[in-house]
A tleap script that builds the chain and sets N, CA, C and O, in Angstrom:
source leaprc.protein.ff14SB
mol = sequence {
  NMET SER ASN ASN LYS GLU LEU PHE LYS ASN
  PHE ILE ASN ASP ASN GLU VAL PHE GLU LYS
  ALA MET SER TYR TRP GLU ASP THR VAL ASN
  GLU ILE ALA LYS GLY HIE CYS ILE GLU GLU
  GLU LEU LEU GLN LYS ASN THR PHE ASP ARG
  ASP ALA ASN PRO ILE LEU TYR LYS HIE TYR
  LYS SER ILE ASN LYS SER ILE ARG ILE ILE
  GLN GLU GLU PHE GLU GLU ASP SER GLU HIE
  LEU GLY ALA TRP VAL GLN LYS HIE GLU GLU
  ASP GLU ASN HIE SER GLU LEU VAL ILE SER
  VAL GLU LEU THR THR ASP SER LYS PRO VAL
  VAL GLU THR LEU ILE LYS ALA TRP PHE GLU
  ASP LEU SER ASN ASP PHE ASP GLU THR LEU
  ASP ASN ILE ILE CSER
}
set mol.1.N position { 0.708 -1.195 0.044 }
set mol.1.CA position { 0.026 0.077 0.058 }
set mol.1.C position { 0.935 1.214 0.055 }
set mol.1.O position { 1.895 1.327 0.817 }
set mol.2.N position { 0.538 2.170 -0.969 }
set mol.2.CA position { 1.363 3.367 -0.961 }
set mol.2.C position { 0.867 4.435 -0.040 }
set mol.2.O position { -0.333 4.640 0.142 }
set mol.3.N position { 1.928 5.176 0.595 }
set mol.3.CA position { 1.864 6.205 1.469 }
set mol.3.C position { 1.677 7.468 0.680 }
set mol.3.O position { 1.830 8.490 1.350 }
set mol.4.N position { 1.340 7.660 -0.762 }
set mol.4.CA position { 1.195 8.738 -1.420 }
set mol.4.C position { 0.213 9.651 -1.079 }
set mol.4.O position { -0.959 9.275 -1.058 }
set mol.5.N position { 0.521 10.842 -0.797 }
set mol.5.CA position { -0.309 11.934 -0.200 }
set mol.5.C position { -0.298 13.096 -1.271 }
set mol.5.O position { 0.685 13.386 -1.952 }
set mol.6.N position { -1.516 13.712 -1.323 }
set mol.6.CA position { -1.554 14.863 -2.138 }
set mol.6.C position { -0.912 16.077 -1.416 }
set mol.6.O position { -1.138 16.316 -0.230 }
set mol.7.N position { -0.049 16.877 -2.248 }
set mol.7.CA position { 0.302 18.163 -1.721 }
set mol.7.C position { -0.389 19.257 -2.179 }
set mol.7.O position { -0.784 19.342 -3.342 }
set mol.8.N position { -0.590 20.243 -1.201 }
set mol.8.CA position { -1.361 21.539 -1.528 }
set mol.8.C position { -2.801 21.054 -1.805 }
set mol.8.O position { -3.409 21.431 -2.807 }
set mol.9.N position { -3.308 20.248 -0.936 }
set mol.9.CA position { -4.733 19.842 -1.015 }
set mol.9.C position { -5.732 21.085 -1.136 }
set mol.9.O position { -5.692 22.026 -0.343 }
set mol.10.N position { -6.710 20.994 -2.295 }
set mol.10.CA position { -7.646 22.195 -2.219 }
set mol.10.C position { -7.019 23.411 -2.722 }
set mol.10.O position { -7.572 24.475 -2.444 }
set mol.11.N position { -5.794 23.424 -3.521 }
set mol.11.CA position { -5.246 24.595 -3.687 }
set mol.11.C position { -5.945 25.595 -4.700 }
set mol.11.O position { -5.665 26.794 -4.729 }
set mol.12.N position { -6.828 25.026 -5.481 }
set mol.12.CA position { -7.554 25.747 -6.521 }
set mol.12.C position { -8.514 26.630 -5.840 }
set mol.12.O position { -8.782 27.755 -6.263 }
set mol.13.N position { -9.053 26.085 -4.732 }
set mol.13.CA position { -10.338 26.789 -3.899 }
set mol.13.C position { -9.764 27.520 -2.814 }
set mol.13.O position { -10.468 28.399 -2.315 }
set mol.14.N position { -8.548 27.313 -2.326 }
set mol.14.CA position { -7.997 28.045 -1.142 }
set mol.14.C position { -6.884 28.952 -1.471 }
set mol.14.O position { -5.779 28.522 -1.799 }
set mol.15.N position { -7.185 30.276 -1.381 }
set mol.15.CA position { -6.058 31.191 -1.826 }
set mol.15.C position { -4.706 31.152 -1.010 }
set mol.15.O position { -3.636 31.455 -1.538 }
set mol.16.N position { -4.824 30.742 0.370 }
set mol.16.CA position { -3.605 30.735 0.956 }
set mol.16.C position { -2.816 29.404 0.428 }
set mol.16.O position { -1.623 29.471 0.134 }
set mol.17.N position { -3.520 28.257 0.332 }
set mol.17.CA position { -2.881 27.164 -0.177 }
set mol.17.C position { -2.411 27.303 -1.578 }
set mol.17.O position { -1.416 26.673 -1.938 }
set mol.18.N position { -3.020 28.043 -2.357 }
set mol.18.CA position { -2.555 28.241 -3.767 }
set mol.18.C position { -1.276 29.132 -3.645 }
set mol.18.O position { -0.231 28.790 -4.198 }
set mol.19.N position { -1.367 30.193 -2.969 }
set mol.19.CA position { 0.015 30.931 -2.822 }
set mol.19.C position { 0.927 29.941 -2.446 }
set mol.19.O position { 1.906 29.894 -3.191 }
set mol.20.N position { 0.915 29.066 -1.448 }
set mol.20.CA position { 1.866 28.170 -0.901 }
set mol.20.C position { 2.554 27.215 -2.244 }
set mol.20.O position { 3.726 26.978 -2.539 }
set mol.21.N position { 1.338 26.834 -2.835 }
set mol.21.CA position { 1.865 25.882 -4.134 }
set mol.21.C position { 2.579 26.655 -5.128 }
set mol.21.O position { 3.461 26.106 -5.788 }
set mol.22.N position { 2.251 28.019 -5.321 }
set mol.22.CA position { 3.007 28.803 -6.230 }
set mol.22.C position { 4.502 29.029 -5.775 }
set mol.22.O position { 5.489 28.875 -6.495 }
set mol.23.N position { 4.494 29.386 -4.569 }
set mol.23.CA position { 5.906 29.562 -3.829 }
set mol.23.C position { 6.779 28.390 -3.878 }
set mol.23.O position { 7.991 28.509 -4.059 }
set mol.24.N position { 6.113 27.092 -3.700 }
set mol.24.CA position { 6.860 25.917 -3.853 }
set mol.24.C position { 7.409 25.682 -5.255 }
set mol.24.O position { 8.563 25.283 -5.416 }
set mol.25.N position { 6.605 25.922 -6.241 }
set mol.25.CA position { 7.154 25.824 -7.543 }
set mol.25.C position { 8.338 26.897 -7.853 }
set mol.25.O position { 9.394 26.587 -8.404 }
set mol.26.N position { 8.011 28.161 -7.428 }
set mol.26.CA position { 9.004 29.246 -7.687 }
set mol.26.C position { 10.323 28.898 -7.173 }
set mol.26.O position { 11.362 28.995 -7.825 }
set mol.27.N position { 10.209 28.408 -5.734 }
set mol.27.CA position { 11.435 28.217 -4.974 }
set mol.27.C position { 12.198 26.998 -5.630 }
set mol.27.O position { 13.402 27.063 -5.874 }
set mol.28.N position { 11.430 25.885 -5.901 }
set mol.28.CA position { 11.920 24.636 -6.592 }
set mol.28.C position { 12.631 24.987 -7.722 }
set mol.28.O position { 13.837 24.744 -7.759 }
set mol.29.N position { 12.021 25.569 -8.732 }
set mol.29.CA position { 12.716 25.806 -9.925 }
set mol.29.C position { 13.809 26.780 -9.868 }
set mol.29.O position { 14.791 26.621 -10.594 }
set mol.30.N position { 13.721 27.779 -9.062 }
set mol.30.CA position { 14.839 28.679 -8.920 }
set mol.30.C position { 16.070 28.145 -8.295 }
set mol.30.O position { 17.196 28.417 -8.710 }
set mol.31.N position { 15.787 27.266 -7.138 }
set mol.31.CA position { 16.890 26.625 -6.715 }
set mol.31.C position { 17.737 25.644 -7.604 }
set mol.31.O position { 18.952 25.476 -7.495 }
set mol.32.N position { 16.788 24.936 -8.626 }
set mol.32.CA position { 17.539 23.994 -9.341 }
set mol.32.C position { 18.318 24.983 -10.466 }
set mol.32.O position { 19.476 24.750 -10.812 }
set mol.33.N position { 17.679 25.909 -10.896 }
set mol.33.CA position { 18.415 26.745 -11.927 }
set mol.33.C position { 19.601 27.403 -11.389 }
set mol.33.O position { 20.605 27.499 -12.096 }
set mol.34.N position { 19.573 27.889 -10.139 }
set mol.34.CA position { 20.697 28.489 -9.437 }
set mol.34.C position { 21.749 27.380 -9.369 }
set mol.34.O position { 22.892 27.729 -9.664 }
set mol.35.N position { 21.562 26.151 -9.043 }
set mol.35.CA position { 22.514 24.982 -8.851 }
set mol.35.C position { 23.197 24.769 -10.259 }
set mol.35.O position { 24.299 24.234 -10.383 }
set mol.36.N position { 22.436 25.237 -11.300 }
set mol.36.CA position { 23.235 25.072 -12.753 }
set mol.36.C position { 23.649 26.552 -13.314 }
set mol.36.O position { 23.857 26.688 -14.520 }
set mol.37.N position { 23.745 27.477 -12.563 }
set mol.37.CA position { 24.119 28.739 -12.789 }
set mol.37.C position { 23.394 29.506 -13.865 }
set mol.37.O position { 23.970 30.310 -14.599 }
set mol.38.N position { 22.054 29.215 -13.930 }
set mol.38.CA position { 21.175 29.714 -15.069 }
set mol.38.C position { 20.351 30.880 -14.401 }
set mol.38.O position { 19.944 30.680 -13.257 }
set mol.39.N position { 20.114 31.897 -14.920 }
set mol.39.CA position { 19.341 32.884 -14.532 }
set mol.39.C position { 18.018 33.026 -15.439 }
set mol.39.O position { 18.041 32.757 -16.640 }
set mol.40.N position { 16.962 33.432 -14.828 }
set mol.40.CA position { 15.846 33.556 -15.705 }
set mol.40.C position { 15.781 35.054 -16.202 }
set mol.40.O position { 16.161 36.027 -15.552 }
set mol.41.N position { 15.225 35.067 -17.490 }
set mol.41.CA position { 15.211 36.441 -17.994 }
set mol.41.C position { 13.688 36.837 -17.971 }
set mol.41.O position { 13.022 36.146 -18.742 }
set mol.42.N position { 13.119 37.598 -17.410 }
set mol.42.CA position { 11.746 37.863 -17.173 }
set mol.42.C position { 11.440 38.753 -18.559 }
set mol.42.O position { 11.960 39.808 -18.923 }
set mol.43.N position { 10.451 37.976 -19.170 }
set mol.43.CA position { 9.997 38.721 -20.422 }
set mol.43.C position { 8.864 39.750 -20.097 }
set mol.43.O position { 8.753 40.769 -20.778 }
set mol.44.N position { 8.158 39.524 -19.218 }
set mol.44.CA position { 7.084 40.261 -18.716 }
set mol.44.C position { 6.757 39.790 -17.365 }
set mol.44.O position { 7.276 38.778 -16.894 }
set mol.45.N position { 5.807 40.591 -16.664 }
set mol.45.CA position { 5.366 40.120 -15.319 }
set mol.45.C position { 4.308 39.123 -15.777 }
set mol.45.O position { 3.371 39.435 -16.511 }
set mol.46.N position { 4.539 37.824 -15.263 }
set mol.46.CA position { 3.494 36.814 -15.529 }
set mol.46.C position { 2.379 36.767 -14.523 }
set mol.46.O position { 2.685 36.569 -13.347 }
set mol.47.N position { 1.201 36.917 -14.833 }
set mol.47.CA position { 0.100 36.646 -14.082 }
set mol.47.C position { -0.888 35.693 -14.695 }
set mol.47.O position { -1.321 35.772 -15.845 }
set mol.48.N position { -1.210 34.738 -13.752 }
set mol.48.CA position { -2.203 33.554 -14.280 }
set mol.48.C position { -3.300 33.557 -13.685 }
set mol.48.O position { -3.391 34.017 -12.547 }
set mol.49.N position { -4.431 32.999 -14.398 }
set mol.49.CA position { -5.561 32.473 -13.881 }
set mol.49.C position { -5.366 31.704 -12.566 }
set mol.49.O position { -4.269 31.282 -12.200 }
set mol.50.N position { -6.505 31.554 -11.887 }
set mol.50.CA position { -6.362 30.633 -10.636 }
set mol.50.C position { -6.616 29.156 -10.848 }
set mol.50.O position { -6.786 28.341 -9.942 }
set mol.51.N position { -6.623 28.890 -12.205 }
set mol.51.CA position { -6.806 27.559 -12.446 }
set mol.51.C position { -5.504 26.554 -12.492 }
set mol.51.O position { -5.493 25.336 -12.670 }
set mol.52.N position { -4.445 27.432 -12.279 }
set mol.52.CA position { -3.017 26.538 -12.037 }
set mol.52.C position { -2.630 26.281 -13.506 }
set mol.52.O position { -1.733 25.448 -13.633 }
set mol.53.N position { -3.096 26.798 -14.601 }
set mol.53.CA position { -2.638 26.270 -15.892 }
set mol.53.C position { -2.246 27.628 -16.632 }
set mol.53.O position { -3.047 28.312 -17.268 }
set mol.54.N position { -1.002 27.891 -16.469 }
set mol.54.CA position { 0.183 27.361 -15.667 }
set mol.54.C position { 0.120 27.952 -14.276 }
set mol.54.O position { -0.463 29.010 -14.037 }
set mol.55.N position { 0.748 27.218 -13.367 }
set mol.55.CA position { 0.954 27.578 -12.144 }
set mol.55.C position { 2.330 28.358 -11.994 }
set mol.55.O position { 2.518 29.214 -11.130 }
set mol.56.N position { 3.283 27.956 -12.949 }
set mol.56.CA position { 4.538 28.505 -13.060 }
set mol.56.C position { 5.048 28.604 -14.595 }
set mol.56.O position { 4.910 27.682 -15.399 }
set mol.57.N position { 5.602 29.736 -14.864 }
set mol.57.CA position { 6.329 29.883 -16.312 }
set mol.57.C position { 7.656 30.667 -16.043 }
set mol.57.O position { 7.715 31.722 -15.411 }
set mol.58.N position { 8.738 29.995 -16.623 }
set mol.58.CA position { 9.944 30.552 -16.527 }
set mol.58.C position { 10.563 30.545 -17.829 }
set mol.58.O position { 10.474 29.530 -18.519 }
set mol.59.N position { 11.163 31.535 -18.230 }
set mol.59.CA position { 12.009 31.648 -19.666 }
set mol.59.C position { 13.387 31.996 -19.333 }
set mol.59.O position { 13.693 32.934 -18.597 }
set mol.60.N position { 14.299 31.109 -19.971 }
set mol.60.CA position { 15.647 31.134 -19.819 }
set mol.60.C position { 16.379 31.433 -21.242 }
set mol.60.O position { 16.801 30.543 -21.980 }
set mol.61.N position { 16.460 32.801 -21.504 }
set mol.61.CA position { 16.778 32.950 -22.840 }
set mol.61.C position { 18.384 32.413 -23.235 }
set mol.61.O position { 18.680 31.918 -24.322 }
set mol.62.N position { 19.256 32.613 -22.188 }
set mol.62.CA position { 20.660 32.214 -22.219 }
set mol.62.C position { 20.850 30.672 -22.825 }
set mol.62.O position { 21.789 30.320 -23.540 }
set mol.63.N position { 19.850 29.914 -22.420 }
set mol.63.CA position { 19.976 28.447 -22.920 }
set mol.63.C position { 18.710 28.176 -23.872 }
set mol.63.O position { 18.386 27.012 -24.106 }
set mol.64.N position { 18.134 29.047 -24.313 }
set mol.64.CA position { 16.871 28.760 -25.346 }
set mol.64.C position { 15.886 27.883 -24.690 }
set mol.64.O position { 15.437 26.981 -25.398 }
set mol.65.N position { 15.483 27.962 -23.537 }
set mol.65.CA position { 14.651 27.154 -22.826 }
set mol.65.C position { 13.474 27.750 -21.898 }
set mol.65.O position { 13.696 28.797 -21.290 }
set mol.66.N position { 12.422 27.204 -21.796 }
set mol.66.CA position { 11.516 27.662 -20.859 }
set mol.66.C position { 10.937 26.416 -20.065 }
set mol.66.O position { 11.160 25.269 -20.452 }
set mol.67.N position { 10.298 26.652 -19.109 }
set mol.67.CA position { 9.580 25.741 -18.124 }
set mol.67.C position { 8.141 26.255 -17.711 }
set mol.67.O position { 7.947 27.228 -16.983 }
set mol.68.N position { 7.142 25.445 -18.290 }
set mol.68.CA position { 5.734 25.707 -17.956 }
set mol.68.C position { 5.219 24.351 -16.964 }
set mol.68.O position { 5.292 23.160 -17.265 }
set mol.69.N position { 4.729 24.908 -15.802 }
set mol.69.CA position { 4.140 23.748 -15.143 }
set mol.69.C position { 2.660 24.053 -14.767 }
set mol.69.O position { 2.233 25.095 -14.269 }
set mol.70.N position { 1.947 22.901 -15.116 }
set mol.70.CA position { 0.403 22.963 -14.901 }
set mol.70.C position { 0.178 22.118 -13.767 }
set mol.70.O position { 0.498 20.940 -13.923 }
set mol.71.N position { -0.304 22.458 -12.654 }
set mol.71.CA position { -0.687 21.767 -11.619 }
set mol.71.C position { -2.068 21.335 -11.713 }
set mol.71.O position { -2.916 22.203 -11.925 }
set mol.72.N position { -2.477 19.935 -11.567 }
set mol.72.CA position { -3.730 19.672 -11.835 }
set mol.72.C position { -4.441 19.182 -10.373 }
set mol.72.O position { -3.731 18.586 -9.564 }
set mol.73.N position { -5.664 19.415 -10.104 }
set mol.73.CA position { -6.328 18.737 -8.906 }
set mol.73.C position { -6.162 17.333 -8.878 }
set mol.73.O position { -6.235 16.648 -9.898 }
set mol.74.N position { -5.913 16.818 -7.605 }
set mol.74.CA position { -5.690 15.504 -7.396 }
set mol.74.C position { -6.978 14.721 -7.509 }
set mol.74.O position { -7.958 15.156 -6.906 }
set mol.75.N position { -7.072 13.676 -8.179 }
set mol.75.CA position { -8.215 12.754 -8.165 }
set mol.75.C position { -7.741 11.387 -7.670 }
set mol.75.O position { -6.728 10.823 -8.084 }
set mol.76.N position { -8.557 10.923 -6.766 }
set mol.76.CA position { -8.330 9.599 -6.147 }
set mol.76.C position { -8.013 8.469 -7.142 }
set mol.76.O position { -7.087 7.688 -6.921 }
set mol.77.N position { -8.731 8.392 -8.156 }
set mol.77.CA position { -8.770 7.231 -9.080 }
set mol.77.C position { -7.410 7.021 -9.746 }
set mol.77.O position { -6.985 5.879 -9.924 }
set mol.78.N position { -6.716 8.114 -10.119 }
set mol.78.CA position { -5.630 8.069 -10.871 }
set mol.78.C position { -4.648 9.141 -10.475 }
set mol.78.O position { -5.000 10.092 -9.778 }
set mol.79.N position { -3.436 8.992 -10.912 }
set mol.79.CA position { -2.386 9.830 -10.615 }
set mol.79.C position { -1.916 10.344 -11.959 }
set mol.79.O position { -1.604 9.524 -12.823 }
set mol.80.N position { -1.851 11.505 -12.171 }
set mol.80.CA position { -1.464 12.176 -13.437 }
set mol.80.C position { -0.019 12.853 -13.433 }
set mol.80.O position { 0.229 13.826 -12.721 }
set mol.81.N position { 0.930 12.252 -14.297 }
set mol.81.CA position { 2.213 13.045 -14.496 }
set mol.81.C position { 2.464 12.901 -15.907 }
set mol.81.O position { 2.703 11.802 -16.407 }
set mol.82.N position { 2.421 13.951 -16.552 }
set mol.82.CA position { 2.743 14.242 -18.108 }
set mol.82.C position { 3.878 15.214 -18.299 }
set mol.82.O position { 3.943 16.142 -17.492 }
set mol.83.N position { 4.768 15.133 -19.239 }
set mol.83.CA position { 5.572 16.063 -19.671 }
set mol.83.C position { 5.910 15.880 -21.189 }
set mol.83.O position { 5.870 14.797 -21.773 }
set mol.84.N position { 6.248 17.078 -21.749 }
set mol.84.CA position { 6.501 16.994 -23.138 }
set mol.84.C position { 7.183 18.337 -23.456 }
set mol.84.O position { 6.993 19.352 -22.785 }
set mol.85.N position { 8.012 18.267 -24.556 }
set mol.85.CA position { 8.803 19.364 -25.057 }
set mol.85.C position { 8.052 20.065 -26.237 }
set mol.85.O position { 7.603 19.293 -27.084 }
set mol.86.N position { 7.865 21.250 -26.408 }
set mol.86.CA position { 7.242 21.854 -27.577 }
set mol.86.C position { 8.204 23.102 -27.884 }
set mol.86.O position { 9.009 23.597 -27.096 }
set mol.87.N position { 7.965 23.471 -29.098 }
set mol.87.CA position { 8.731 24.746 -29.509 }
set mol.87.C position { 7.973 26.041 -28.893 }
set mol.87.O position { 6.750 26.021 -28.761 }
set mol.88.N position { 8.686 27.078 -28.550 }
set mol.88.CA position { 8.181 28.314 -28.091 }
set mol.88.C position { 7.220 28.777 -29.215 }
set mol.88.O position { 7.535 28.546 -30.383 }
set mol.89.N position { 6.228 29.327 -28.965 }
set mol.89.CA position { 5.296 29.720 -30.134 }
set mol.89.C position { 5.993 31.049 -30.892 }
set mol.89.O position { 5.738 31.258 -32.078 }
set mol.90.N position { 6.869 31.915 -30.152 }
set mol.90.CA position { 7.379 33.169 -30.647 }
set mol.90.C position { 8.715 32.835 -31.023 }
set mol.90.O position { 9.231 33.706 -31.723 }
set mol.91.N position { 9.505 31.753 -30.754 }
set mol.91.CA position { 10.708 31.661 -31.382 }
set mol.91.C position { 10.958 30.132 -31.338 }
set mol.91.O position { 10.960 29.460 -30.307 }
set mol.92.N position { 11.173 29.663 -32.617 }
set mol.92.CA position { 11.444 28.209 -33.119 }
set mol.92.C position { 12.710 27.515 -32.706 }
set mol.92.O position { 12.867 26.304 -32.864 }
set mol.93.N position { 13.724 28.410 -32.107 }
set mol.93.CA position { 14.800 27.879 -31.768 }
set mol.93.C position { 14.784 27.635 -30.177 }
set mol.93.O position { 15.745 27.174 -29.562 }
set mol.94.N position { 13.702 27.966 -29.663 }
set mol.94.CA position { 13.328 28.031 -28.094 }
set mol.94.C position { 12.649 26.828 -27.837 }
set mol.94.O position { 11.719 26.514 -28.581 }
set mol.95.N position { 12.969 26.114 -26.904 }
set mol.95.CA position { 12.343 24.902 -26.507 }
set mol.95.C position { 11.607 25.086 -25.191 }
set mol.95.O position { 12.079 25.871 -24.368 }
set mol.96.N position { 10.433 24.390 -24.914 }
set mol.96.CA position { 9.723 24.623 -23.695 }
set mol.96.C position { 9.420 23.354 -23.080 }
set mol.96.O position { 8.836 22.532 -23.785 }
set mol.97.N position { 9.723 23.034 -21.845 }
set mol.97.CA position { 9.379 21.741 -21.134 }
set mol.97.C position { 8.042 22.159 -20.428 }
set mol.97.O position { 7.908 23.106 -19.652 }
set mol.98.N position { 7.064 21.265 -20.846 }
set mol.98.CA position { 5.711 21.534 -20.052 }
set mol.98.C position { 5.482 20.240 -19.290 }
set mol.98.O position { 5.595 19.095 -19.725 }
set mol.99.N position { 5.155 20.617 -18.130 }
set mol.99.CA position { 4.886 19.440 -17.026 }
set mol.99.C position { 3.489 19.637 -16.635 }
set mol.99.O position { 3.003 20.745 -16.407 }
set mol.100.N position { 2.825 18.461 -16.561 }
set mol.100.CA position { 1.275 18.444 -16.141 }
set mol.100.C position { 1.304 17.567 -15.007 }
set mol.100.O position { 1.780 16.437 -15.121 }
set mol.101.N position { 0.823 17.999 -13.891 }
set mol.101.CA position { 0.856 16.984 -12.587 }
set mol.101.C position { -0.047 17.242 -11.864 }
set mol.101.O position { -0.695 18.288 -11.903 }
set mol.102.N position { -0.240 16.164 -10.972 }
set mol.102.CA position { -1.150 16.185 -9.770 }
set mol.102.C position { -0.079 15.940 -8.618 }
set mol.102.O position { 0.351 14.826 -8.319 }
set mol.103.N position { 0.244 16.988 -8.091 }
set mol.103.CA position { 1.468 16.869 -7.044 }
set mol.103.C position { 1.243 16.182 -5.921 }
set mol.103.O position { 0.362 16.583 -5.160 }
set mol.104.N position { 1.911 15.152 -5.648 }
set mol.104.CA position { 1.828 14.255 -4.529 }
set mol.104.C position { 3.376 14.038 -4.009 }
set mol.104.O position { 4.399 14.540 -4.475 }
set mol.105.N position { 3.242 13.223 -3.009 }
set mol.105.CA position { 4.727 12.837 -2.369 }
set mol.105.C position { 5.352 11.872 -3.378 }
set mol.105.O position { 6.582 11.910 -3.421 }
set mol.106.N position { 4.755 11.040 -4.173 }
set mol.106.CA position { 5.226 10.277 -5.196 }
set mol.106.C position { 5.752 11.087 -6.277 }
set mol.106.O position { 6.947 11.001 -6.559 }
set mol.107.N position { 4.952 11.889 -6.929 }
set mol.107.CA position { 5.287 12.574 -8.276 }
set mol.107.C position { 6.255 13.820 -7.915 }
set mol.107.O position { 6.984 14.251 -8.808 }
set mol.108.N position { 6.279 14.351 -6.758 }
set mol.108.CA position { 7.280 15.461 -6.550 }
set mol.108.C position { 8.755 15.189 -6.845 }
set mol.108.O position { 9.423 15.927 -7.569 }
set mol.109.N position { 9.250 14.043 -6.224 }
set mol.109.CA position { 10.721 13.657 -6.699 }
set mol.109.C position { 10.857 13.639 -8.157 }
set mol.109.O position { 11.837 14.174 -8.677 }
set mol.110.N position { 9.912 13.042 -8.887 }
set mol.110.CA position { 9.934 12.759 -10.318 }
set mol.110.C position { 10.158 14.151 -11.151 }
set mol.110.O position { 11.049 14.383 -11.967 }
set mol.111.N position { 9.181 14.944 -10.750 }
set mol.111.CA position { 9.004 16.333 -11.269 }
set mol.111.C position { 10.306 16.998 -11.028 }
set mol.111.O position { 10.761 17.600 -12.000 }
set mol.112.N position { 11.012 17.014 -9.913 }
set mol.112.CA position { 12.260 17.588 -9.708 }
set mol.112.C position { 13.450 17.099 -10.416 }
set mol.112.O position { 14.462 17.739 -10.703 }
set mol.113.N position { 13.177 15.871 -10.651 }
set mol.113.CA position { 14.345 15.164 -11.573 }
set mol.113.C position { 14.168 15.537 -12.902 }
set mol.113.O position { 15.191 15.712 -13.563 }
set mol.114.N position { 13.046 15.700 -13.452 }
set mol.114.CA position { 12.597 16.180 -14.791 }
set mol.114.C position { 13.266 17.580 -15.004 }
set mol.114.O position { 13.992 17.824 -15.968 }
set mol.115.N position { 12.969 18.448 -14.053 }
set mol.115.CA position { 13.596 19.894 -14.125 }
set mol.115.C position { 15.037 19.908 -14.061 }
set mol.115.O position { 15.698 20.613 -14.824 }
set mol.116.N position { 15.480 19.267 -13.311 }
set mol.116.CA position { 17.167 19.040 -13.241 }
set mol.116.C position { 17.733 18.633 -14.592 }
set mol.116.O position { 18.673 19.197 -15.152 }
set mol.117.N position { 17.021 17.541 -15.069 }
set mol.117.CA position { 17.659 16.963 -16.336 }
set mol.117.C position { 17.337 17.981 -17.542 }
set mol.117.O position { 18.059 18.067 -18.535 }
set mol.118.N position { 16.150 18.757 -17.339 }
set mol.118.CA position { 15.993 19.742 -18.510 }
set mol.118.C position { 17.076 20.731 -18.502 }
set mol.118.O position { 17.475 21.081 -19.613 }
set mol.119.N position { 17.680 21.298 -17.379 }
set mol.119.CA position { 18.606 22.263 -17.165 }
set mol.119.C position { 20.029 21.602 -17.681 }
set mol.119.O position { 20.896 22.276 -18.237 }
set mol.120.N position { 20.142 20.238 -17.428 }
set mol.120.CA position { 21.468 19.652 -17.673 }
set mol.120.C position { 21.520 19.238 -19.133 }
set mol.120.O position { 22.617 19.237 -19.690 }
set mol.121.N position { 20.355 18.864 -19.846 }
set mol.121.CA position { 20.443 18.382 -21.134 }
set mol.121.C position { 20.746 19.599 -22.071 }
set mol.121.O position { 20.014 20.589 -22.075 }
set mol.122.N position { 21.788 19.493 -22.817 }
set mol.122.CA position { 22.078 20.358 -23.960 }
set mol.122.C position { 21.918 20.014 -25.399 }
set mol.122.O position { 22.245 20.718 -26.354 }
set mol.123.N position { 21.362 18.821 -25.423 }
set mol.123.CA position { 20.934 18.366 -26.796 }
set mol.123.C position { 19.601 18.816 -27.194 }
set mol.123.O position { 18.874 19.336 -26.348 }
set mol.124.N position { 19.253 18.681 -28.277 }
set mol.124.CA position { 17.887 19.012 -28.808 }
set mol.124.C position { 16.790 17.963 -28.794 }
set mol.124.O position { 15.634 18.111 -29.190 }
set mol.125.N position { 17.396 16.784 -28.228 }
set mol.125.CA position { 16.389 15.677 -28.185 }
set mol.125.C position { 16.167 15.075 -26.789 }
set mol.125.O position { 16.772 14.100 -26.345 }
set mol.126.N position { 15.276 15.741 -26.196 }
set mol.126.CA position { 14.833 15.466 -24.845 }
set mol.126.C position { 13.934 14.333 -24.607 }
set mol.126.O position { 13.920 13.833 -23.482 }
set mol.127.N position { 13.153 13.855 -25.571 }
set mol.127.CA position { 12.326 12.792 -25.498 }
set mol.127.C position { 12.582 11.727 -24.809 }
set mol.127.O position { 11.833 11.286 -23.938 }
set mol.128.N position { 13.904 11.119 -25.221 }
set mol.128.CA position { 14.280 9.882 -24.544 }
set mol.128.C position { 14.455 10.072 -23.000 }
set mol.128.O position { 13.961 9.260 -22.217 }
set mol.129.N position { 15.166 11.160 -22.578 }
set mol.129.CA position { 15.342 11.571 -21.204 }
set mol.129.C position { 13.819 11.478 -20.714 }
set mol.129.O position { 13.550 10.650 -19.844 }
set mol.130.N position { 12.941 12.194 -21.174 }
set mol.130.CA position { 11.580 12.372 -20.572 }
set mol.130.C position { 11.030 10.920 -20.367 }
set mol.130.O position { 10.598 10.610 -19.256 }
set mol.131.N position { 11.031 9.970 -21.451 }
set mol.131.CA position { 10.582 8.661 -21.339 }
set mol.131.C position { 11.254 7.874 -20.203 }
set mol.131.O position { 10.604 7.121 -19.477 }
set mol.132.N position { 12.713 8.093 -20.060 }
set mol.132.CA position { 13.468 7.211 -18.946 }
set mol.132.C position { 12.997 7.585 -17.552 }
set mol.132.O position { 12.857 6.744 -16.664 }
set mol.133.N position { 12.727 9.040 -17.376 }
set mol.133.CA position { 12.383 9.498 -16.079 }
set mol.133.C position { 11.045 9.122 -15.709 }
set mol.133.O position { 10.863 8.584 -14.617 }
set mol.134.N position { 9.994 9.367 -16.572 }
set mol.134.CA position { 8.562 9.155 -16.290 }
set mol.134.C position { 8.159 7.768 -16.254 }
set mol.134.O position { 7.199 7.490 -15.536 }
set mol.135.N position { 8.776 6.778 -16.960 }
set mol.135.CA position { 8.403 5.367 -16.945 }
set mol.135.C position { 9.052 4.627 -15.841 }
set mol.135.O position { 8.837 3.424 -15.694 }
savepdb mol mol.pdb
quit
């Protein structure tokens, strides 16, 4: 039996929990980027709807990469974690890692591994890395 627990329960409906979830993502991605000596370049002040789609977006022009995180509400029947790479809509040379996740104690370390791998990967083919981490 798994001890998997939902993190930031009811974050969509509770302002305080939503702010904590946003802070978690901000702190986590910033810490990982800092460990790789990468700094975000803010294109504009990002403001998002309260649906957590996305809950975080970061743009790193120096490495031609972005990260978009979509946090889904937890559903008991299934656990969702998906990730893919797409071209940035305004720059074909810029790749964006999109992570869609129901954040739990089980999915949290997987997502953190994905983000670390994204910063470490200098190739243009991240799909195999994604498959290895998620599966």
